[in-house]
mmCIF file of C-alpha atoms in Angstrom:
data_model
loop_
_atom_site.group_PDB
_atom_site.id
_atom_site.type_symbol
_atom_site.label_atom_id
_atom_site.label_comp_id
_atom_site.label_asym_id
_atom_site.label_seq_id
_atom_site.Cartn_x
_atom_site.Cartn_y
_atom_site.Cartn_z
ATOM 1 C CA UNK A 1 -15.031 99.216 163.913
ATOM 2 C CA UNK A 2 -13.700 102.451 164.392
ATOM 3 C CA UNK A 3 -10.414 100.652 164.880
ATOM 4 C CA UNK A 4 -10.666 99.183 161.570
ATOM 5 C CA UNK A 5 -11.194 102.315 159.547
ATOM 6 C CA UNK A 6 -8.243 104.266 161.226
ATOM 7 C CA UNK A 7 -6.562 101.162 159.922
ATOM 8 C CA UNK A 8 -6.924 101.271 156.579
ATOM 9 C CA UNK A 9 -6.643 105.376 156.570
ATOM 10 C CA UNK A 10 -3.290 104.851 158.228
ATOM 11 C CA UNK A 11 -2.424 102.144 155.418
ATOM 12 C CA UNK A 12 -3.708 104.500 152.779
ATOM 13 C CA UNK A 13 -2.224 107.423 153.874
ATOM 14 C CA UNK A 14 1.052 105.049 153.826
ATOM 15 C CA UNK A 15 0.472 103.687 150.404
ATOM 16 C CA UNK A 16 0.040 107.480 149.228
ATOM 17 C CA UNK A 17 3.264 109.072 150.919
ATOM 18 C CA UNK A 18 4.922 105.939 149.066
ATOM 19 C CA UNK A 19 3.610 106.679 145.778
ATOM 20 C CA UNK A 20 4.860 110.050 146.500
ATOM 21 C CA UNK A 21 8.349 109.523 147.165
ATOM 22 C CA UNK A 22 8.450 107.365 143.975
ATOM 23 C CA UNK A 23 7.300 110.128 141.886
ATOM 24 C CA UNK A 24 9.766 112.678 143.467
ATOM 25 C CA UNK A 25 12.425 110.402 142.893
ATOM 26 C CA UNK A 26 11.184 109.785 139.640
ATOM 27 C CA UNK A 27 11.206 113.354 138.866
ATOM 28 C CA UNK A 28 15.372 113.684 140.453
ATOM 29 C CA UNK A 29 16.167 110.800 138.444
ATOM 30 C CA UNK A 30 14.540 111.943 135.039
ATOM 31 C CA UNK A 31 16.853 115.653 135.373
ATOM 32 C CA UNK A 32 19.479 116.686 132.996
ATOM 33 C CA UNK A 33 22.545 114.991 134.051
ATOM 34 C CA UNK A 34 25.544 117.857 134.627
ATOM 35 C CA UNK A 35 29.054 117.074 133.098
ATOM 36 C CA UNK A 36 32.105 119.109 134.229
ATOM 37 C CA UNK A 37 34.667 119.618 131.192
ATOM 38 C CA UNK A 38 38.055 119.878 132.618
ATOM 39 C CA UNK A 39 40.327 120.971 130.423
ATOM 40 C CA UNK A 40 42.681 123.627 128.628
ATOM 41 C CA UNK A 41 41.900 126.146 125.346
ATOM 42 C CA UNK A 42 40.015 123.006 123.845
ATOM 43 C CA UNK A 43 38.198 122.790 126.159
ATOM 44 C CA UNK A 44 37.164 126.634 126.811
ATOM 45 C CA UNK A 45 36.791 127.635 123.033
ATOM 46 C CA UNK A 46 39.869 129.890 122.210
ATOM 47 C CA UNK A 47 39.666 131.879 119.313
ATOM 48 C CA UNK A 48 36.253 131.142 118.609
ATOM 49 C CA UNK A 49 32.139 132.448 119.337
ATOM 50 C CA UNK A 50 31.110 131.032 122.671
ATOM 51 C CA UNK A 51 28.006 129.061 120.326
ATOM 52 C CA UNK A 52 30.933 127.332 118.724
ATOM 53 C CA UNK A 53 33.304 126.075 121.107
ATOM 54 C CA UNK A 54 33.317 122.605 122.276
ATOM 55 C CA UNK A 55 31.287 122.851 124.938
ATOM 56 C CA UNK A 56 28.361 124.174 123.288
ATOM 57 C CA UNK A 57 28.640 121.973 120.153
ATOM 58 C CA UNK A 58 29.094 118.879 122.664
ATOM 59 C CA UNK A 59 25.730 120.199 124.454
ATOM 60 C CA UNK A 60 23.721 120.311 121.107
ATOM 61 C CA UNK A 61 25.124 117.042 119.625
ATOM 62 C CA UNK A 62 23.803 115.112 122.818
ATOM 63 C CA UNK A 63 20.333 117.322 122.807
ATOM 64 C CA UNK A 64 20.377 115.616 118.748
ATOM 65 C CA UNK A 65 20.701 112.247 120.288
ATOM 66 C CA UNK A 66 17.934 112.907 122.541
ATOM 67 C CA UNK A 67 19.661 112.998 125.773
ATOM 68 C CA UNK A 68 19.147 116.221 128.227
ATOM 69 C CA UNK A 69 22.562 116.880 129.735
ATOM 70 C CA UNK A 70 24.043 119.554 130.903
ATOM 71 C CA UNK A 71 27.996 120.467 130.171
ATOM 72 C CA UNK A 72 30.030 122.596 133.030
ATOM 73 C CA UNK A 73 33.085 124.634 130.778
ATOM 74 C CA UNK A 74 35.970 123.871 132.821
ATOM 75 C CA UNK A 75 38.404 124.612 130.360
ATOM 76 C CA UNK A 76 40.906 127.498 130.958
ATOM 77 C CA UNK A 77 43.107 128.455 128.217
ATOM 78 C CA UNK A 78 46.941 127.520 128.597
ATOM 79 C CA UNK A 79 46.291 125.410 131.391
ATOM 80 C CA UNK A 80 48.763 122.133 131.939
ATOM 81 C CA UNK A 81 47.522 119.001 134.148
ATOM 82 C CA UNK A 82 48.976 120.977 137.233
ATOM 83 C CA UNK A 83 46.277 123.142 136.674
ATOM 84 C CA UNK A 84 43.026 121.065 136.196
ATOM 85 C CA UNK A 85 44.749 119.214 139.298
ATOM 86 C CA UNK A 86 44.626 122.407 141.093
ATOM 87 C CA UNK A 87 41.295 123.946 140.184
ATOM 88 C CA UNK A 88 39.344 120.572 140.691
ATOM 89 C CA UNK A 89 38.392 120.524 143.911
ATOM 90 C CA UNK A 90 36.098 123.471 143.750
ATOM 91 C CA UNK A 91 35.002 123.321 140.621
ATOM 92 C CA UNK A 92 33.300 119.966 141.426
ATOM 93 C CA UNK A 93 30.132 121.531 142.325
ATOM 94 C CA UNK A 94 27.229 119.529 144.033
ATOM 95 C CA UNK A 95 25.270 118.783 140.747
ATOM 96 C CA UNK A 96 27.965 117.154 138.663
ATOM 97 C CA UNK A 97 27.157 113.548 138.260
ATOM 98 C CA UNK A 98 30.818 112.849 135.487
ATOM 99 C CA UNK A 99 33.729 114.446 134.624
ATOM 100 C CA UNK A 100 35.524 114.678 130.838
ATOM 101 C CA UNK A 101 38.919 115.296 131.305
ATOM 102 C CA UNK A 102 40.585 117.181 128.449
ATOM 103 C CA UNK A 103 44.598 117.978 129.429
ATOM 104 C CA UNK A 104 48.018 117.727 128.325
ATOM 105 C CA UNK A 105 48.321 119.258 125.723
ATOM 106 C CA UNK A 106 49.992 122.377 127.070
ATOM 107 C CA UNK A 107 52.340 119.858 128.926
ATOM 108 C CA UNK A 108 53.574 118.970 125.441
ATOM 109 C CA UNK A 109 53.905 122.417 124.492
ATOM 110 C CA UNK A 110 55.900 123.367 127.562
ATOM 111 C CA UNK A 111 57.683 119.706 127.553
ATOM 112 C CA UNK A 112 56.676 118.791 131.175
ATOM 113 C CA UNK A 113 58.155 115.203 132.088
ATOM 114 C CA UNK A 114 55.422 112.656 131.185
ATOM 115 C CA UNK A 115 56.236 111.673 134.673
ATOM 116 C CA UNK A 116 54.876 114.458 136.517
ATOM 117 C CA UNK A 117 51.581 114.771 133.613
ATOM 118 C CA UNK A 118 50.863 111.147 134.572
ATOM 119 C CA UNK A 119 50.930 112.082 138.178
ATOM 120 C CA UNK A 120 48.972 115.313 138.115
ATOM 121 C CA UNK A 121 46.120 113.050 136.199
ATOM 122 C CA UNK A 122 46.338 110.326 138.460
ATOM 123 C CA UNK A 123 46.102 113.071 141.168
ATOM 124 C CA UNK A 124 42.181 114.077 138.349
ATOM 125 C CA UNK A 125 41.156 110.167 138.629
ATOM 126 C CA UNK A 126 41.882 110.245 142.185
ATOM 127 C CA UNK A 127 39.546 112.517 143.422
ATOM 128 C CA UNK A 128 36.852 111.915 141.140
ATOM 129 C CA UNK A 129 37.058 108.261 142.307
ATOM 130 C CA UNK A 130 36.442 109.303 145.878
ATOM 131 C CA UNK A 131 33.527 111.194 144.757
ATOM 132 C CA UNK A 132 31.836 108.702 142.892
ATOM 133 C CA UNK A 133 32.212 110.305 139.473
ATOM 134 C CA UNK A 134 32.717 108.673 136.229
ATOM 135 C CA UNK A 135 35.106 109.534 134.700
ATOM 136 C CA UNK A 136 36.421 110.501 130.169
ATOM 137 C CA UNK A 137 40.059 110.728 129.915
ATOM 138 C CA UNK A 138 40.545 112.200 126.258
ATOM 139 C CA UNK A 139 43.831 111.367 124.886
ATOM 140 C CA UNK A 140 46.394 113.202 123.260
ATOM 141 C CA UNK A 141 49.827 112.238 121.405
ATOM 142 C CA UNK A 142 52.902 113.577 121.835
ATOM 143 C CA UNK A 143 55.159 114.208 118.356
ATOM 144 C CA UNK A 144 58.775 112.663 117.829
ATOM 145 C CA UNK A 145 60.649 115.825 118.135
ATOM 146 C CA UNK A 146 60.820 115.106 122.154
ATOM 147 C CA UNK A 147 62.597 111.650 121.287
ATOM 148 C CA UNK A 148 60.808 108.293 121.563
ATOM 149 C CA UNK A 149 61.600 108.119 124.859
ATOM 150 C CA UNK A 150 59.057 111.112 126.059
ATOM 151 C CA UNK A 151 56.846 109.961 123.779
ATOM 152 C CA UNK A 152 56.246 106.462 124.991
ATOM 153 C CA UNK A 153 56.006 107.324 127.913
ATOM 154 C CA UNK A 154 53.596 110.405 127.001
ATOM 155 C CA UNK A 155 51.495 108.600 124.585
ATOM 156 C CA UNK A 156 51.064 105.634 127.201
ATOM 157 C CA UNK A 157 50.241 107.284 130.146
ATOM 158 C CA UNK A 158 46.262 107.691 128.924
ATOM 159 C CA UNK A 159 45.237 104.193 128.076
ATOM 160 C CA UNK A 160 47.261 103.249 131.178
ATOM 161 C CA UNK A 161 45.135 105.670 133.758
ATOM 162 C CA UNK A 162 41.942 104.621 132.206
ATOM 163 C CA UNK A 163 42.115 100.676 132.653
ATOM 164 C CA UNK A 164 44.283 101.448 136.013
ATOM 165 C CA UNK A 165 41.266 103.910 137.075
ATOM 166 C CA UNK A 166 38.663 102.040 134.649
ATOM 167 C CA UNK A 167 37.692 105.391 132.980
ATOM 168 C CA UNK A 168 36.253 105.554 129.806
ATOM 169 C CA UNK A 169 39.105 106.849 127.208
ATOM 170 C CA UNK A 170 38.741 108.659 124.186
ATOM 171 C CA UNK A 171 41.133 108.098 121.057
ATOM 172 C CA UNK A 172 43.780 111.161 120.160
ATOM 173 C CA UNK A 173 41.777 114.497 119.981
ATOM 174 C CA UNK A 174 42.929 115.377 117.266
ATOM 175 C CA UNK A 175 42.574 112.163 115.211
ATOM 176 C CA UNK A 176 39.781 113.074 113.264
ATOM 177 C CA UNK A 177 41.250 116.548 112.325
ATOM 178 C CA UNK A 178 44.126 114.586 110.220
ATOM 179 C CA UNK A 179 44.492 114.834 106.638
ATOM 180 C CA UNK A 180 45.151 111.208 106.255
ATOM 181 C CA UNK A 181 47.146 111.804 103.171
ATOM 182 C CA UNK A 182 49.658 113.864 104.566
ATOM 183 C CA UNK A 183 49.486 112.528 108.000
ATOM 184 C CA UNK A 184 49.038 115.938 109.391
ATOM 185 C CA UNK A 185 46.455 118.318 110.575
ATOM 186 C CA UNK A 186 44.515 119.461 108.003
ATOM 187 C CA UNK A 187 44.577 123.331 107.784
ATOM 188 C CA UNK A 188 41.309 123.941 106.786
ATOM 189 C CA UNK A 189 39.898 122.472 110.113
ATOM 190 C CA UNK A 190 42.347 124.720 111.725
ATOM 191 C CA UNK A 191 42.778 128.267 113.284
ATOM 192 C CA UNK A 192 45.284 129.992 111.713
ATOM 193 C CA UNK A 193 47.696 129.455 114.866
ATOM 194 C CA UNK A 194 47.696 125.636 113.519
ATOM 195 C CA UNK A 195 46.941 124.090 117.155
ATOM 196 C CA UNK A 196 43.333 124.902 117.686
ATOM 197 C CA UNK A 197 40.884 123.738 115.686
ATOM 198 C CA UNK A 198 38.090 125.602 114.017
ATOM 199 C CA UNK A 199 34.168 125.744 114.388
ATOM 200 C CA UNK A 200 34.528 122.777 111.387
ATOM 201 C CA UNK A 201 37.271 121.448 113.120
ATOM 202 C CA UNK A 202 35.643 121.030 116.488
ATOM 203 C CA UNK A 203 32.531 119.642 114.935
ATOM 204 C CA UNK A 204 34.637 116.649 114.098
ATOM 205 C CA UNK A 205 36.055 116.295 117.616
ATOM 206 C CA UNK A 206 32.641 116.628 118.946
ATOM 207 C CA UNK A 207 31.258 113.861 116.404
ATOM 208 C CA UNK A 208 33.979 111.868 117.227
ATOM 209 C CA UNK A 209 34.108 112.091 120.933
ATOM 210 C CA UNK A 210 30.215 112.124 121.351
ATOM 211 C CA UNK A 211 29.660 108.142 121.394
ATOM 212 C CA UNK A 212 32.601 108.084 124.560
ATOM 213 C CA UNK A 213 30.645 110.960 125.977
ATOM 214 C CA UNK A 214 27.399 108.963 125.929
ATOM 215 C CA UNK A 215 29.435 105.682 127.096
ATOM 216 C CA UNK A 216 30.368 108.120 130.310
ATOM 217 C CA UNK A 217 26.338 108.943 130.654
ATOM 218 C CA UNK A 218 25.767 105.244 130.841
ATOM 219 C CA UNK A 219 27.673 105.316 134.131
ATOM 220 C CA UNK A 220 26.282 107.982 135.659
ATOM 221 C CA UNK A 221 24.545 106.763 139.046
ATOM 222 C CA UNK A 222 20.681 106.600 139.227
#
């Protein structure tokens, strides 16, 4: 008899550990999710107040959909894909579960070989594919005044890395910042340096990139 109730203690004592775990895992699982946001002056706010840079705004548009997540500002100003390539590594800390991945656009500005961009992204994709990470690549496009050449071969190389990499890609950054009448940016979403966008401005982005951002969420691992 005694046999019998050590038994079912043991079994009980089993059952309640394994309720346990469940709950603690439970618990892990129902966290904020962290996002690292790799990128350049974009991504890092320049010329604006830290409340109104992308990051932030990005933050509070996904706290509006309902979804706790944390975002990581990886963006350093002036920064090429070199750069994000370089600073990766380290700046993929333990608790980031997805990376966005905001570059190039200081590649155009310096007029790096699409070439070497592609590979210094590939380079991005890379090791966030070893890790595990999901991955945004937000895509820019390059003007003519490079020649159609560089800008084929700029313009592809983002819809090319994400079905190569199957990463979830973002239309042109800048897309909804375009006065559609005159096909250029519009200035009153604009810093008066005409290449960064204002707290107006990046509300658009962030409106506009948000649904990608919550298609990256989606493929976060449980």
């Amino acid at each position: 008899m005694r046999n019998v109730r050590q038994g079912i203690a043991n079994v009980t004592i089993a059952w309640g550990m394994a309720i346990l775990g469940a709950l603690a895992g439970f618990s892990a699982q129902a966290g904020p999710v962290t996002v690292l946001a790799l990128g350049d002056s974009l991504t890092q706010g320049y010329g604006l107040p830290p409340e109104e840079g992308f990051v932030p705004q990005m933050q509070a548009w996904l706290a509006a959909q309902g979804q706790e997540v944390v975002v990581l500002n990886a963006g350093v100003s002036g920064d090429t894909t070199a750069g994000g390539l370089s600073r990766l590594e380290w700046s993929l800390t333990p608790e980031v579960g997805a990376v966005i991945v905001n570059l190039g656009g200081n590649d155009l500005l310096r007029g790096v070989d699409p070439a070497n961009s592609r590979a210094n992204l590939a380079g991005i994709l890379d090791i966030a594919k070893a890790r595990g990470l999901p991955v945004l690549l937000v895509a820019l496009r390059a003007p003519g005044n490079y020649g159609p050449e560089f800008k084929g071969a700029f313009d592809a190389m983002y819809p090319e890395l994400a079905a190569e990499y199957g990463a979830v890609l973002s239309e042109n950054y800048f897309l909804p910042l375009i006065d559609q009448k005159r096909a250029l940016l519009d200035p009153a979403l604009m810093q008066a340096d005409g290449i960064h966008p204002n707290a107006a401005g990046v509300k658009l982005a962030v409106a506009a990139l948000g649904p990608k951002v919550q298609a990256l969420l989606a493929r976060v691992k449980e």
